Tab-separated table of C-alpha atoms and ligand atoms in Angstrom:
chain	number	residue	atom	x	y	z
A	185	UNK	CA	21.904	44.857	-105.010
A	186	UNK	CA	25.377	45.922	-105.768
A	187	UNK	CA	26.475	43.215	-107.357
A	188	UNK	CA	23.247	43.614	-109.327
A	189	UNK	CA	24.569	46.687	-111.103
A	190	UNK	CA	27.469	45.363	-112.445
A	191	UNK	CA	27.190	41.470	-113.181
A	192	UNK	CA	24.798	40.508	-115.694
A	193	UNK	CA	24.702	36.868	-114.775
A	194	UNK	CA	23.820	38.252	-111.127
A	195	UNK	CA	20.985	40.354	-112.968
A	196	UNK	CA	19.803	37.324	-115.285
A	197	UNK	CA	19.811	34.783	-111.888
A	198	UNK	CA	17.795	37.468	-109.895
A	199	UNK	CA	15.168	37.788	-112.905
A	200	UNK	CA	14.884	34.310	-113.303
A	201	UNK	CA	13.588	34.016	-109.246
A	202	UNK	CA	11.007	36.820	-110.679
A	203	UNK	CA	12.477	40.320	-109.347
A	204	UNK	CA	11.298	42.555	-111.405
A	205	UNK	CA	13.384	44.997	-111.223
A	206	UNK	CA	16.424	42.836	-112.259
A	207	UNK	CA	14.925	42.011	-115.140
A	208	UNK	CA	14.209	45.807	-116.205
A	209	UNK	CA	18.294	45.987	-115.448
A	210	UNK	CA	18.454	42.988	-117.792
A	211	UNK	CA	16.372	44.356	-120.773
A	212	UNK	CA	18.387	47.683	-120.426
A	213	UNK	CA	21.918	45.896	-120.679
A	214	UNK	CA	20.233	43.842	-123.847
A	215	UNK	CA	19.085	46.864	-125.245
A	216	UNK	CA	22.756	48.727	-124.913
A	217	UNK	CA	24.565	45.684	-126.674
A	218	UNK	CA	28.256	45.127	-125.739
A	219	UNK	CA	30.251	42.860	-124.055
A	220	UNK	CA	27.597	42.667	-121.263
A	221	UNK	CA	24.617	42.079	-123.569
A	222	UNK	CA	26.932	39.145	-125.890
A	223	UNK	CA	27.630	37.250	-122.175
A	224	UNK	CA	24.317	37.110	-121.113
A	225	UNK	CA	23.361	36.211	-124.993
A	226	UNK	CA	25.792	33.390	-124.634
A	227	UNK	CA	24.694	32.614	-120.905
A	228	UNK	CA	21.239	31.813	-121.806
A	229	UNK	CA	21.293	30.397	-125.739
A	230	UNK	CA	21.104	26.709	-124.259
A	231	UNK	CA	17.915	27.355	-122.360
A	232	UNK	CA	15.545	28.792	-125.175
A	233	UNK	CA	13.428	27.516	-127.899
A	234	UNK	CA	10.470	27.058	-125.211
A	235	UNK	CA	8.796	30.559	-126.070
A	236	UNK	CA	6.916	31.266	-128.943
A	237	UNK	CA	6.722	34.741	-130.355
A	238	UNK	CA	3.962	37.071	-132.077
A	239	UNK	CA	4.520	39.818	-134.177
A	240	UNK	CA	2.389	42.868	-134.175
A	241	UNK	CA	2.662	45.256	-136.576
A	242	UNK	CA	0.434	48.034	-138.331
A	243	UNK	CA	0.344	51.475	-139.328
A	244	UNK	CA	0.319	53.789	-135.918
A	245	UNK	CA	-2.807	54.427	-134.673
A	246	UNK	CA	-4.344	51.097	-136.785
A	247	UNK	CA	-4.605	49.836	-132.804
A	248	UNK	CA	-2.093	47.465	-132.167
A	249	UNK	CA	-1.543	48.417	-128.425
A	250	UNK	CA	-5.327	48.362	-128.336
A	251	UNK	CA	-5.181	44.302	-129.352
A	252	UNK	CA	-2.299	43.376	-127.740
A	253	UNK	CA	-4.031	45.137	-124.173
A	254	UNK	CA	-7.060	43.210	-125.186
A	255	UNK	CA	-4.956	39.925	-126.135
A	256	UNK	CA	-3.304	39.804	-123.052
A	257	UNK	CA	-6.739	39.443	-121.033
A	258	UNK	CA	-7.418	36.316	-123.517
A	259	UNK	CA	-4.250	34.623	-122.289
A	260	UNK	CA	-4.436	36.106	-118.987
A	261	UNK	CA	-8.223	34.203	-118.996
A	262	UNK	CA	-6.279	31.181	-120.212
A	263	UNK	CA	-3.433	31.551	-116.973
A	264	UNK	CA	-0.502	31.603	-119.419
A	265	UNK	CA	1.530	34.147	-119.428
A	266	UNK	CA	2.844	36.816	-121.912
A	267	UNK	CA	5.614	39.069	-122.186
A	268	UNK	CA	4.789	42.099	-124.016
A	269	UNK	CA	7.719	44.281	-126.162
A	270	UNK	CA	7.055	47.440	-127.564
A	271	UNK	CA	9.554	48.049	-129.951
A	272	UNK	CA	9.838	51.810	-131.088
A	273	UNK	CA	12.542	51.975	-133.712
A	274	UNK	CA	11.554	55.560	-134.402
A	275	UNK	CA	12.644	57.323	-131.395
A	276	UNK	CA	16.200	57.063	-129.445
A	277	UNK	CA	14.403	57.585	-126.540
A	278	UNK	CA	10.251	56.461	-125.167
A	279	UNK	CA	8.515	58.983	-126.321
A	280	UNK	CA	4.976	60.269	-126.329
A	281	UNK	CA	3.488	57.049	-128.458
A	282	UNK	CA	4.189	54.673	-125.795
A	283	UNK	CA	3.031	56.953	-122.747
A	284	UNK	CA	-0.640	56.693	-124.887
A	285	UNK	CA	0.468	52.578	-124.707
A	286	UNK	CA	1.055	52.573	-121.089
A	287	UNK	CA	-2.438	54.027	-120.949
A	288	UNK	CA	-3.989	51.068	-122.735
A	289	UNK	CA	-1.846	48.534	-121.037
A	290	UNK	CA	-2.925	49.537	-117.505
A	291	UNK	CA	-4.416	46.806	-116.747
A	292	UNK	CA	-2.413	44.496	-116.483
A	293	UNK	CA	0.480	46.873	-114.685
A	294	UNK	CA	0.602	45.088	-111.604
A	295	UNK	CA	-0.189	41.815	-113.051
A	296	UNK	CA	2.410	39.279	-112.831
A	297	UNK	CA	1.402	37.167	-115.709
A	298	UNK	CA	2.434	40.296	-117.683
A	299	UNK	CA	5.383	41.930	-119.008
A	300	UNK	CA	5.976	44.694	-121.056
A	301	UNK	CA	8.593	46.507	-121.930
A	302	UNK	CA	8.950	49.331	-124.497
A	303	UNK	CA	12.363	49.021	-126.593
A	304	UNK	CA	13.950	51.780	-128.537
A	305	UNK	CA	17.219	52.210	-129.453
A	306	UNK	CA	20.246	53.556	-127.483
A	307	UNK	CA	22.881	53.060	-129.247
A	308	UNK	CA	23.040	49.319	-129.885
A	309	UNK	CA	25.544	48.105	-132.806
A	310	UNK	CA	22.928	47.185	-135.113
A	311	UNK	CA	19.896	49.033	-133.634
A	312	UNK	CA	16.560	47.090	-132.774
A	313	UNK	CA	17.119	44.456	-135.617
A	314	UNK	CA	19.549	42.868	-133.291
A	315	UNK	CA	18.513	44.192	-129.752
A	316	UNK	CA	15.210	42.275	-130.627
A	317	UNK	CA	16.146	38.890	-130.884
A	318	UNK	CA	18.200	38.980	-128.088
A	319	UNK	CA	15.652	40.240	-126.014
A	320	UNK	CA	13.258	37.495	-126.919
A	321	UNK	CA	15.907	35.072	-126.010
A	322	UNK	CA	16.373	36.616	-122.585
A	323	UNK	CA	12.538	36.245	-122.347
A	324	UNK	CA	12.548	32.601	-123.734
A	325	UNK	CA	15.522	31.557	-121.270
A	326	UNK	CA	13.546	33.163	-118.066
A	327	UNK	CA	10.305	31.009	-119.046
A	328	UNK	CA	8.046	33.180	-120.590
A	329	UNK	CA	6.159	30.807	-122.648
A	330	UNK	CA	4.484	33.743	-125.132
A	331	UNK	CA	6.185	37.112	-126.468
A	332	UNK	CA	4.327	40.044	-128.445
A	333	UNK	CA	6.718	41.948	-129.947
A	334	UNK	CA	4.515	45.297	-131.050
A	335	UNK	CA	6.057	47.511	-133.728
A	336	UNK	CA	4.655	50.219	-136.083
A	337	UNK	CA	4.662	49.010	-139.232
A	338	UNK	CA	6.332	51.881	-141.262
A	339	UNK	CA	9.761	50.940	-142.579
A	340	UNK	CA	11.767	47.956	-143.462
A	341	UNK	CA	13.660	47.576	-140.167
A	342	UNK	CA	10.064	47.804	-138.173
A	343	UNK	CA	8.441	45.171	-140.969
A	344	UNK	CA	11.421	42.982	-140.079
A	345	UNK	CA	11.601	42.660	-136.621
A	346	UNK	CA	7.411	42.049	-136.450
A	347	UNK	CA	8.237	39.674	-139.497
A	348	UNK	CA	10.936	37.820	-137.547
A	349	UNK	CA	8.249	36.351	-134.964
A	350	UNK	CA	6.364	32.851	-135.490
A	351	UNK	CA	3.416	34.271	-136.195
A	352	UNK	CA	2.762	37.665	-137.636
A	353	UNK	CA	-0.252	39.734	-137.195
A	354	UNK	CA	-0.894	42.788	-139.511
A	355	UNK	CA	-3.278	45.255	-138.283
A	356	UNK	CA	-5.072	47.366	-140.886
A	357	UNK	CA	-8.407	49.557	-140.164
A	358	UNK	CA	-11.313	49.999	-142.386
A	359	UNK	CA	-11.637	52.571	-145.131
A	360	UNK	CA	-10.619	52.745	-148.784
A	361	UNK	CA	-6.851	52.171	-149.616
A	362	UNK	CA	-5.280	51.076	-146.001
A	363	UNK	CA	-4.954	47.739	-147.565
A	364	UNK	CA	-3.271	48.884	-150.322
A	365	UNK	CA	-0.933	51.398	-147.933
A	366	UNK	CA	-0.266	48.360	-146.084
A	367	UNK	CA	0.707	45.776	-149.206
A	368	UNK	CA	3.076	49.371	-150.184
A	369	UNK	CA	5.077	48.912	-146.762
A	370	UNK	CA	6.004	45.156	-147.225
A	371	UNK	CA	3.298	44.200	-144.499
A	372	UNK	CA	1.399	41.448	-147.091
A	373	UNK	CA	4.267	39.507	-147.034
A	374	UNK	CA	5.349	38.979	-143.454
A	375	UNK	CA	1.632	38.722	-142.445
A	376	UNK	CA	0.070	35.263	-141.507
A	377	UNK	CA	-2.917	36.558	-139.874
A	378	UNK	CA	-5.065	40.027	-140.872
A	379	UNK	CA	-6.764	41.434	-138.433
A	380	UNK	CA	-9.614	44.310	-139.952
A	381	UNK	CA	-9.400	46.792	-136.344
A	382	UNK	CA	-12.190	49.584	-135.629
A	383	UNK	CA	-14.645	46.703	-137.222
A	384	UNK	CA	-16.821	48.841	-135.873
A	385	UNK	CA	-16.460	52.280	-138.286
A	386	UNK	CA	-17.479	51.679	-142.394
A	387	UNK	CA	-15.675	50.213	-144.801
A	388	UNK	CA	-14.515	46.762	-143.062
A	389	UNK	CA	-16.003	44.495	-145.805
A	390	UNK	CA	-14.287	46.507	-148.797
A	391	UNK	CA	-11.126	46.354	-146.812
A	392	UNK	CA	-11.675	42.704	-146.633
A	393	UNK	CA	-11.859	42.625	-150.387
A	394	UNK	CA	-8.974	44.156	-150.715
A	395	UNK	CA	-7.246	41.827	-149.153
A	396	UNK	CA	-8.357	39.112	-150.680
A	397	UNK	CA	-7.738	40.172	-154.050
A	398	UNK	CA	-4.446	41.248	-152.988
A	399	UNK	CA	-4.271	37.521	-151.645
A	400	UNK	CA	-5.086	35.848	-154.940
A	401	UNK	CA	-2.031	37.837	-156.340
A	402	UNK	CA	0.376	36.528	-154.166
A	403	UNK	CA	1.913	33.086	-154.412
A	404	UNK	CA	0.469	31.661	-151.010
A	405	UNK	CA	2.041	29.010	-149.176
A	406	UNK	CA	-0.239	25.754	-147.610
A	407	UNK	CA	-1.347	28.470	-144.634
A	408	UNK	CA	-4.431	30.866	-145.956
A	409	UNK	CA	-3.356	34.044	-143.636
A	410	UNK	CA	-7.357	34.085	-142.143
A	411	UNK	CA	-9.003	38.047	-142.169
A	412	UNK	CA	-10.410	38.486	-139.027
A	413	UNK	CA	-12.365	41.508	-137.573
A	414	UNK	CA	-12.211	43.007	-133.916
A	415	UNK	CA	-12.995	46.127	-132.194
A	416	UNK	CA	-10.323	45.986	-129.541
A	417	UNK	CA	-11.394	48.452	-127.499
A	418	UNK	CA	-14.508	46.117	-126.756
A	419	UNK	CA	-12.467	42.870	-126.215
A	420	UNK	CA	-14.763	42.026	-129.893
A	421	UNK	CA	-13.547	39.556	-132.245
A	422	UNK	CA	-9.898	38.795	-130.265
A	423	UNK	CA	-10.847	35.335	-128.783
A	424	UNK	CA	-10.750	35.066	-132.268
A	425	UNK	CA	-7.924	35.787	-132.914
A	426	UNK	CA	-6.141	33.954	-130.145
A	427	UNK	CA	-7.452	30.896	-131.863
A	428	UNK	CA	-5.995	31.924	-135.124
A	429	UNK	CA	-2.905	32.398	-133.522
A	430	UNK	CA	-2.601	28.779	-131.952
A	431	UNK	CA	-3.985	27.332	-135.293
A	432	UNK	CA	-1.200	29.037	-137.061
A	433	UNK	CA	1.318	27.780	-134.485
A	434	UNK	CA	-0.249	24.213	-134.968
A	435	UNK	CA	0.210	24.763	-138.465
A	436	UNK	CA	3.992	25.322	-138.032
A	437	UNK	CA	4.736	22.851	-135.467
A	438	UNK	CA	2.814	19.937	-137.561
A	439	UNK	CA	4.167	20.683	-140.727
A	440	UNK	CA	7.709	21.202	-139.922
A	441	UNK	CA	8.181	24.748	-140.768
A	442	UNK	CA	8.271	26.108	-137.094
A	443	UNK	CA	11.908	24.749	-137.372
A	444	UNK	CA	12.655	25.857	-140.568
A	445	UNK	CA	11.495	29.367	-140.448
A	446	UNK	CA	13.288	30.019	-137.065
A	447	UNK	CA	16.883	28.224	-138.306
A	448	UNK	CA	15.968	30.622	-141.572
A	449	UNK	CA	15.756	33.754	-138.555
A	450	UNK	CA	19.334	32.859	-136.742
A	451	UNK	CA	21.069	32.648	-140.538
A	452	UNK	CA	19.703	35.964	-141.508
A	453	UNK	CA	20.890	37.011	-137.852
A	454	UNK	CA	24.045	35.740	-138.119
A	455	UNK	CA	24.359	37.651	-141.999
A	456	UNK	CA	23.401	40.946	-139.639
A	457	UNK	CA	25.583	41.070	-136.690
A	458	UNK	CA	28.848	40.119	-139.257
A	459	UNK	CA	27.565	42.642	-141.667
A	460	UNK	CA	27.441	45.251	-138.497
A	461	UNK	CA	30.545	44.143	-137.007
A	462	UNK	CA	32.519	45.109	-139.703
A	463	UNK	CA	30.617	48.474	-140.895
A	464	UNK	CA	32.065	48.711	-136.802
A	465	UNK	CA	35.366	48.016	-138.484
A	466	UNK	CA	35.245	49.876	-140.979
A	467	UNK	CA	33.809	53.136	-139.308
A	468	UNK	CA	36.788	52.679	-136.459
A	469	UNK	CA	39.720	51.974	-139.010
A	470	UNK	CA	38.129	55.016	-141.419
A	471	UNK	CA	38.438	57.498	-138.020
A	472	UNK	CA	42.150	56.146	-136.991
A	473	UNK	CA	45.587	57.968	-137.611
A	474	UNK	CA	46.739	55.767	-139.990
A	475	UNK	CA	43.407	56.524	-142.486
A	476	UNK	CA	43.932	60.067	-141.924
A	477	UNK	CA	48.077	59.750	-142.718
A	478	UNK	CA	47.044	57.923	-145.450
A	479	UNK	CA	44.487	59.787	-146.795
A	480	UNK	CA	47.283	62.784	-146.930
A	481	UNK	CA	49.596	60.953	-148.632
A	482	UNK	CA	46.549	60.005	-151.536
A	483	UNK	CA	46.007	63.669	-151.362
A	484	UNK	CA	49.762	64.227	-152.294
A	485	UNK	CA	49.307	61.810	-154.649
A	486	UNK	CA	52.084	59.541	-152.775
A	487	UNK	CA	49.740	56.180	-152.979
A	488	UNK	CA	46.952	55.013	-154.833
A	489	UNK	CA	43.925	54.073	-153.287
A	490	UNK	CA	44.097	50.567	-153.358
A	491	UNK	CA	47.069	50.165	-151.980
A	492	UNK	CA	45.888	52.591	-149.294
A	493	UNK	CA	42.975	50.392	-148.636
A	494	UNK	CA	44.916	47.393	-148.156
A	495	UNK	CA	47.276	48.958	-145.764
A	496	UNK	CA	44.054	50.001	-143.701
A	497	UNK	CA	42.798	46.299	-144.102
A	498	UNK	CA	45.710	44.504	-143.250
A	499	UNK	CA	46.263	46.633	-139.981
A	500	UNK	CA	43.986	46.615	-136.924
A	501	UNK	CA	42.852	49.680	-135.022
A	502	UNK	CA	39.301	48.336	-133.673
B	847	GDP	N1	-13.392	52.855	-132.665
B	847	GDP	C1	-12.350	52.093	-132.337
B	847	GDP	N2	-11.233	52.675	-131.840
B	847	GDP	C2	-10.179	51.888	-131.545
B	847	GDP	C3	-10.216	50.487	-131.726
B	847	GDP	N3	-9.021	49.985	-131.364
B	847	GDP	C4	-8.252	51.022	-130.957
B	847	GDP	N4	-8.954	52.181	-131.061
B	847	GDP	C5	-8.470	53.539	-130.731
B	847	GDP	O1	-7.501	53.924	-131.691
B	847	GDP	C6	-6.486	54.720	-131.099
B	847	GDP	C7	-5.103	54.151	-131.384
B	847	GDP	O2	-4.975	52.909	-130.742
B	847	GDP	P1	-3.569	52.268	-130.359
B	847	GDP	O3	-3.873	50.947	-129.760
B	847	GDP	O4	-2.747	53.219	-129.569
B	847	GDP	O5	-2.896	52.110	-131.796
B	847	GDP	P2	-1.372	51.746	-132.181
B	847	GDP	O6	-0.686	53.033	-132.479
B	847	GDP	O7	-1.504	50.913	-133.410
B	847	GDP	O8	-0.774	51.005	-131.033
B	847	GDP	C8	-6.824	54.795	-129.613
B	847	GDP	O9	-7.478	55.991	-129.360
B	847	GDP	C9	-7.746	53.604	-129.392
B	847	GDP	O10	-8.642	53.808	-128.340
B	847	GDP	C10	-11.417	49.901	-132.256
B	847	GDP	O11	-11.520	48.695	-132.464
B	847	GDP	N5	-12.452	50.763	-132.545
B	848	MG	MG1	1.097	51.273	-130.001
């Protein structure tokens, strides 16, 4: 087990012959970034493309953990399996939220069809947005053939990284205006399935209606995101909805946009880790002697600021 703490190719080998525990070690490592996390990133890149991913997103308490719990006995009926990530951009550390998820995810604890994993931050370069995909990957390359990424949808980095997954499922509830709260946070765009949850409280047709008018105002692609209903917490309406989800895949793979959207995914990646690499940069050459020798002398009025800049440029500190 030694070597287990300190290589991550050990860790990635001993996950792949299905110790779980490894693979908690591997997830952690991802989830720090680093050296570690960029050689097991380049260690598996050539074994994944095999796993397809489902976003989940919603605003908290809409009952996202509720579907995906209720999901994962669909595929679980089905004997595939499905890793499940929890991704909780909000808090540095798992807080409260997810200890109500573990709750609803119970069943499937000790079932080894199933993984989940919560996800929050710790101090990766580049947060979740890039912790995310790289966690997927791990996922892919150990031969999980589905991944449900869950995340509350409540901000731009949280829309993103649900928005980054094949297919996209926005949870809204019934009741006058969620619809509209949810078009506000970005959610109408990334979604390619609606699911109305708590079908069974008032208000699930006029929330339907809202989202069809707010539908007909958006330029739509060939794929009509379907509105479904379900009452997760009585397993209602999601067979459903794991038929949408494999017509939507279908969808992609026939028409040729599976490929496109996820070469679209690893540009816009690519864009983020330079863009974080050098804010890095920047932030370590901004903190260095010479930036604070330099910053005197601008003071003293010795140097003007360009040429201070390019001095800090042209040197490296990092
Ligand atoms: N009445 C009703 N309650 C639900 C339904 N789905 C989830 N809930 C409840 O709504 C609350 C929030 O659910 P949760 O899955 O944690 O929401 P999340 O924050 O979006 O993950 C919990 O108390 C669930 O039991 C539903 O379809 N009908
Ligand atoms: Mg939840």
């Amino acid at each position: 087990m030694n070597r287990l703490n300190t290589d991550p190719i050990a860790l990635f080998e001993a996950a792949h012959e299905g110790e779980r525990l490894a693979l908690a070690k591997l997830m952690s490592v991802v989830e720090r970034g680093g050296d570690e996390a960029r050689l097991i990133g380049s260690h598996t890149y050539a074994q994944v493309g095999n796993a397809y991913t489902i976003g989940m997103t919603g605003a908290p308490g809409s009952g996202k953990s509720s579907l995906t719990s209720a999901l994962a006995s669909v595929v679980r009926s089905e004997e595939q399996r499905l890793a499940i990530l929890a991704v909780d951009p909000s808090s540095p550390f798992t807080g409260g939220a997810i200890l109500g998820d573990r709750v609803r995810m119970q069943d499937h604890v000790t079932d080894e069809g199933i993984y989940i994993r919560s996800m929050a931050t710790r101090g990766h370069l580049g947060g979740l947005s890039l912790a995310t995909p790289q966690a997927v990957r791990v996922l892919d390359a150990l031969g999980w053939p589905w991944v449900l990424i869950e995340t509350v949808g409540v901000g731009q980095v949280e829309v993103d990284i649900a928005g980054a997954a094949d297919t996209t499922i926005v949870v809204v509830n019934p009741g006058w205006g969620d619809a509209v709260q949810a078009n506000k946070a970005g959610l109408m765009e990334v979604a390619d399935i609606f699911v109305i949850n708590k079908a069974d409280r008032k208000g699930a047709d006029d929330t339907r209606r809202d989202i069809q008018q707010m539908l007909e105002l958006s330029s739509l692609g060939d794929w009509e995101p379907p509105i479904l209903m379900t009452v997760a917490t009585d397993q209602e309406g999601v067979g459903a909805l794991w038929e949408a989800v494999n017509e939507h895949r279908s969808h992609l793979q026939s028409s040729g946009e599976l490929t496109s959207r996820r070469s679209v995914r690893t540009q816009e990646e690519l864009l983020e880790i330079v863009q974080r690499s050098l804010e890095h940069r920047v932030a370590t050459l901004m903190d260095g002697p010479t930036a604070t020798k330099l910053r005197e002398e601008l003071a003293e009025g010795k140097i003007d600021p360009y040429t201070a800049a390019s001095r800090l440029i042209e040197m490296d500190e990092s």
